[in-house]
Amino acid sequence: MTAHALTPQELAALLCAELDPLMTRHGFQAGQAGIGDDVGIVYCMPHAEFRARFPRLAPSIDPDNIGGCTDLNISAGVGPGSRLHDVHLDGVTVADLLAVEGAEFEGDAATIARLPSPQGVVALRTVLERLFARHIVE
């Protein structure tokens, strides 16, 4: 953890540095950052590719979205004590996504939301690694 509050640009760089290797390994494009009132990161994969890799992950995601993208969206507050306050996969919140995964993931969404962003993104990466490993079809 840094000794000072991260600037929005530093926070965006940290989020991407933590998640890009995992996300690109699993077929998503590298994170695209947007900075405003919050820091937002979007990871995108063509929907057909997402469904081919992860056919059972988040089944409520629109199955008719053939030409669209499946996005992982992350929002983090800016400033001291900032948190990852909105994480969702194509509209499915991380809490809802993990709730159907069973006891192995119990409490993970609350942990991610509770931690300051630098630690929260590490927890998110760990959860996504486990989730992707559980659902990937190779």
PDB file of C-alpha atoms in Angstrom:
ATOM      1  CA  MET A   1       0.000   0.000   0.000  1.00  0.00           C
ATOM      2  CA  THR A   2       1.224   3.486  -0.761  1.00  0.00           C
ATOM      3  CA  ALA A   3       1.972   6.078   1.932  1.00  0.00           C
ATOM      4  CA  HIS A   4      -0.145   8.712   0.176  1.00  0.00           C
ATOM      5  CA  ALA A   5      -3.611   8.847  -1.324  1.00  0.00           C
ATOM      6  CA  LEU A   6      -3.520   7.733  -4.921  1.00  0.00           C
ATOM      7  CA  THR A   7      -4.343  10.228  -7.628  1.00  0.00           C
ATOM      8  CA  PRO A   8      -7.124   9.137  -9.987  1.00  0.00           C
ATOM      9  CA  GLN A   9      -4.507   8.353 -12.639  1.00  0.00           C
ATOM     10  CA  GLU A  10      -2.443   6.269 -10.194  1.00  0.00           C
ATOM     11  CA  LEU A  11      -5.539   4.398  -9.085  1.00  0.00           C
ATOM     12  CA  ALA A  12      -6.538   3.651 -12.689  1.00  0.00           C
ATOM     13  CA  ALA A  13      -3.003   2.441 -13.451  1.00  0.00           C
ATOM     14  CA  LEU A  14      -3.014   0.242 -10.337  1.00  0.00           C
ATOM     15  CA  LEU A  15      -6.373  -1.334 -11.206  1.00  0.00           C
ATOM     16  CA  CYS A  16      -5.223  -2.111 -14.743  1.00  0.00           C
ATOM     17  CA  ALA A  17      -1.808  -3.382 -13.607  1.00  0.00           C
ATOM     18  CA  GLU A  18      -3.492  -5.840 -11.222  1.00  0.00           C
ATOM     19  CA  LEU A  19      -6.213  -7.070 -13.565  1.00  0.00           C
ATOM     20  CA  ASP A  20      -4.906  -6.780 -17.146  1.00  0.00           C
ATOM     21  CA  PRO A  21      -2.728  -9.936 -17.052  1.00  0.00           C
ATOM     22  CA  LEU A  22      -5.624 -12.075 -15.810  1.00  0.00           C
ATOM     23  CA  MET A  23      -8.258 -10.538 -18.026  1.00  0.00           C
ATOM     24  CA  THR A  24      -6.235 -10.623 -21.242  1.00  0.00           C
ATOM     25  CA  ARG A  25      -5.182 -14.223 -20.545  1.00  0.00           C
ATOM     26  CA  HIS A  26      -8.875 -15.085 -20.488  1.00  0.00           C
ATOM     27  CA  GLY A  27      -9.719 -13.285 -23.738  1.00  0.00           C
ATOM     28  CA  PHE A  28     -10.766  -9.822 -22.611  1.00  0.00           C
ATOM     29  CA  GLN A  29      -9.189  -6.718 -24.059  1.00  0.00           C
ATOM     30  CA  ALA A  30      -6.870  -4.773 -21.753  1.00  0.00           C
ATOM     31  CA  GLY A  31      -8.665  -2.460 -19.351  1.00  0.00           C
ATOM     32  CA  GLN A  32      -9.861   0.879 -20.635  1.00  0.00           C
ATOM     33  CA  ALA A  33      -9.822   3.541 -17.936  1.00  0.00           C
ATOM     34  CA  GLY A  34     -12.099   6.516 -17.567  1.00  0.00           C
ATOM     35  CA  ILE A  35     -11.599   9.162 -14.916  1.00  0.00           C
ATOM     36  CA  GLY A  36     -14.330  11.472 -13.654  1.00  0.00           C
ATOM     37  CA  ASP A  37     -16.026  11.564 -10.266  1.00  0.00           C
ATOM     38  CA  ASP A  38     -14.903   7.925 -10.016  1.00  0.00           C
ATOM     39  CA  VAL A  39     -12.289   5.814 -11.727  1.00  0.00           C
ATOM     40  CA  GLY A  40     -13.901   3.366 -14.122  1.00  0.00           C
ATOM     41  CA  ILE A  41     -12.267   0.414 -15.834  1.00  0.00           C
ATOM     42  CA  VAL A  42     -13.932  -1.651 -18.560  1.00  0.00           C
ATOM     43  CA  TYR A  43     -12.786  -5.043 -19.822  1.00  0.00           C
ATOM     44  CA  CYS A  44     -14.501  -6.157 -23.017  1.00  0.00           C
ATOM     45  CA  MET A  45     -14.775  -9.457 -24.878  1.00  0.00           C
ATOM     46  CA  PRO A  46     -17.024 -10.278 -27.850  1.00  0.00           C
ATOM     47  CA  HIS A  47     -20.062 -12.026 -26.403  1.00  0.00           C
ATOM     48  CA  ALA A  48     -19.748 -15.093 -28.629  1.00  0.00           C
ATOM     49  CA  GLU A  49     -16.168 -15.614 -27.402  1.00  0.00           C
ATOM     50  CA  PHE A  50     -17.239 -15.117 -23.782  1.00  0.00           C
ATOM     51  CA  ARG A  51     -19.963 -17.750 -24.125  1.00  0.00           C
ATOM     52  CA  ALA A  52     -17.566 -20.164 -25.862  1.00  0.00           C
ATOM     53  CA  ARG A  53     -15.046 -19.828 -23.010  1.00  0.00           C
ATOM     54  CA  PHE A  54     -17.492 -19.538 -20.112  1.00  0.00           C
ATOM     55  CA  PRO A  55     -20.783 -21.159 -21.176  1.00  0.00           C
ATOM     56  CA  ARG A  56     -22.160 -21.505 -17.627  1.00  0.00           C
ATOM     57  CA  LEU A  57     -20.845 -18.292 -16.057  1.00  0.00           C
ATOM     58  CA  ALA A  58     -23.548 -15.677 -15.434  1.00  0.00           C
ATOM     59  CA  PRO A  59     -26.240 -17.430 -17.486  1.00  0.00           C
ATOM     60  CA  SER A  60     -28.574 -14.438 -17.076  1.00  0.00           C
ATOM     61  CA  ILE A  61     -26.390 -12.359 -19.404  1.00  0.00           C
ATOM     62  CA  ASP A  62     -28.417 -11.761 -22.554  1.00  0.00           C
ATOM     63  CA  PRO A  63     -27.975 -14.899 -24.690  1.00  0.00           C
ATOM     64  CA  ASP A  64     -29.129 -13.001 -27.796  1.00  0.00           C
ATOM     65  CA  ASN A  65     -26.238 -10.514 -27.581  1.00  0.00           C
ATOM     66  CA  ILE A  66     -24.484 -12.286 -30.483  1.00  0.00           C
ATOM     67  CA  GLY A  67     -22.699  -9.269 -31.987  1.00  0.00           C
ATOM     68  CA  GLY A  68     -22.175  -7.375 -28.736  1.00  0.00           C
ATOM     69  CA  CYS A  69     -19.578  -7.481 -26.010  1.00  0.00           C
ATOM     70  CA  THR A  70     -19.557  -8.874 -22.523  1.00  0.00           C
ATOM     71  CA  ASP A  71     -18.022  -6.264 -20.243  1.00  0.00           C
ATOM     72  CA  LEU A  72     -16.552  -6.380 -16.775  1.00  0.00           C
ATOM     73  CA  ASN A  73     -17.073  -2.891 -15.343  1.00  0.00           C
ATOM     74  CA  ILE A  74     -15.292  -1.667 -12.226  1.00  0.00           C
ATOM     75  CA  SER A  75     -15.841   1.666 -10.497  1.00  0.00           C
ATOM     76  CA  ALA A  76     -13.705   2.955  -7.648  1.00  0.00           C
ATOM     77  CA  GLY A  77     -14.075   6.088  -5.605  1.00  0.00           C
ATOM     78  CA  VAL A  78     -11.321   8.673  -5.759  1.00  0.00           C
ATOM     79  CA  GLY A  79      -9.490   9.897  -2.673  1.00  0.00           C
ATOM     80  CA  PRO A  80      -8.448   8.574   0.714  1.00  0.00           C
ATOM     81  CA  GLY A  81     -10.196   5.353   1.686  1.00  0.00           C
ATOM     82  CA  SER A  82     -11.596   4.818  -1.798  1.00  0.00           C
ATOM     83  CA  ARG A  83     -13.308   1.487  -2.414  1.00  0.00           C
ATOM     84  CA  LEU A  84     -14.371  -0.589  -5.396  1.00  0.00           C
ATOM     85  CA  HIS A  85     -18.024   0.322  -5.133  1.00  0.00           C
ATOM     86  CA  ASP A  86     -19.424  -1.087  -8.360  1.00  0.00           C
ATOM     87  CA  VAL A  87     -18.185  -4.277  -9.985  1.00  0.00           C
ATOM     88  CA  HIS A  88     -20.412  -6.038 -12.475  1.00  0.00           C
ATOM     89  CA  LEU A  89     -20.200  -8.419 -15.405  1.00  0.00           C
ATOM     90  CA  ASP A  90     -22.584  -7.172 -18.064  1.00  0.00           C
ATOM     91  CA  GLY A  91     -25.042  -5.892 -15.470  1.00  0.00           C
ATOM     92  CA  VAL A  92     -24.685  -8.817 -13.054  1.00  0.00           C
ATOM     93  CA  THR A  93     -23.190  -7.483  -9.823  1.00  0.00           C
ATOM     94  CA  VAL A  94     -20.242  -9.289  -8.324  1.00  0.00           C
ATOM     95  CA  ALA A  95     -22.430 -10.057  -5.289  1.00  0.00           C
ATOM     96  CA  ASP A  96     -25.092 -11.701  -7.484  1.00  0.00           C
ATOM     97  CA  LEU A  97     -22.468 -13.440  -9.599  1.00  0.00           C
ATOM     98  CA  LEU A  98     -20.831 -14.996  -6.539  1.00  0.00           C
ATOM     99  CA  ALA A  99     -24.063 -15.745  -4.671  1.00  0.00           C
ATOM    100  CA  VAL A 100     -24.843 -18.609  -7.046  1.00  0.00           C
ATOM    101  CA  GLU A 101     -21.340 -20.079  -6.783  1.00  0.00           C
ATOM    102  CA  GLY A 102     -21.822 -21.613  -3.339  1.00  0.00           C
ATOM    103  CA  ALA A 103     -19.947 -21.572  -0.054  1.00  0.00           C
ATOM    104  CA  GLU A 104     -16.511 -21.351  -1.685  1.00  0.00           C
ATOM    105  CA  PHE A 105     -17.290 -17.726  -2.622  1.00  0.00           C
ATOM    106  CA  GLU A 106     -19.352 -16.757   0.416  1.00  0.00           C
ATOM    107  CA  GLY A 107     -18.359 -13.352   1.759  1.00  0.00           C
ATOM    108  CA  ASP A 108     -15.975 -12.535  -1.103  1.00  0.00           C
ATOM    109  CA  ALA A 109     -18.128  -9.746  -2.559  1.00  0.00           C
ATOM    110  CA  ALA A 110     -18.438  -8.086   0.853  1.00  0.00           C
ATOM    111  CA  THR A 111     -14.671  -8.336   1.360  1.00  0.00           C
ATOM    112  CA  ILE A 112     -13.985  -6.716  -2.013  1.00  0.00           C
ATOM    113  CA  ALA A 113     -16.389  -3.862  -1.210  1.00  0.00           C
ATOM    114  CA  ARG A 114     -14.987  -3.333   2.289  1.00  0.00           C
ATOM    115  CA  LEU A 115     -11.298  -3.100   1.401  1.00  0.00           C
ATOM    116  CA  PRO A 116      -9.574   0.076   0.188  1.00  0.00           C
ATOM    117  CA  SER A 117      -9.177  -0.020  -3.592  1.00  0.00           C
ATOM    118  CA  PRO A 118      -5.511  -1.168  -3.654  1.00  0.00           C
ATOM    119  CA  GLN A 119      -6.364  -4.227  -1.549  1.00  0.00           C
ATOM    120  CA  GLY A 120      -9.846  -4.627  -3.007  1.00  0.00           C
ATOM    121  CA  VAL A 121      -8.503  -5.045  -6.527  1.00  0.00           C
ATOM    122  CA  VAL A 122      -6.118  -7.774  -5.325  1.00  0.00           C
ATOM    123  CA  ALA A 123      -9.072  -9.561  -3.677  1.00  0.00           C
ATOM    124  CA  LEU A 124     -11.108  -9.096  -6.872  1.00  0.00           C
ATOM    125  CA  ARG A 125      -8.302 -10.553  -8.992  1.00  0.00           C
ATOM    126  CA  THR A 126      -8.085 -13.593  -6.710  1.00  0.00           C
ATOM    127  CA  VAL A 127     -11.849 -14.147  -6.858  1.00  0.00           C
ATOM    128  CA  LEU A 128     -11.913 -13.765 -10.651  1.00  0.00           C
ATOM    129  CA  GLU A 129      -9.033 -16.238 -10.993  1.00  0.00           C
ATOM    130  CA  ARG A 130     -11.004 -18.833  -9.015  1.00  0.00           C
ATOM    131  CA  LEU A 131     -14.251 -18.053 -10.823  1.00  0.00           C
ATOM    132  CA  PHE A 132     -12.710 -18.254 -14.294  1.00  0.00           C
ATOM    133  CA  ALA A 133     -10.872 -21.487 -13.410  1.00  0.00           C
ATOM    134  CA  ARG A 134     -14.170 -23.004 -12.274  1.00  0.00           C
ATOM    135  CA  HIS A 135     -16.046 -22.106 -15.462  1.00  0.00           C
ATOM    136  CA  ILE A 136     -13.562 -22.084 -18.337  1.00  0.00           C
ATOM    137  CA  VAL A 137     -13.981 -24.484 -21.225  1.00  0.00           C
ATOM    138  CA  GLU A 138     -10.715 -25.013 -23.032  1.00  0.00           C
TER     139      GLU A 138
END
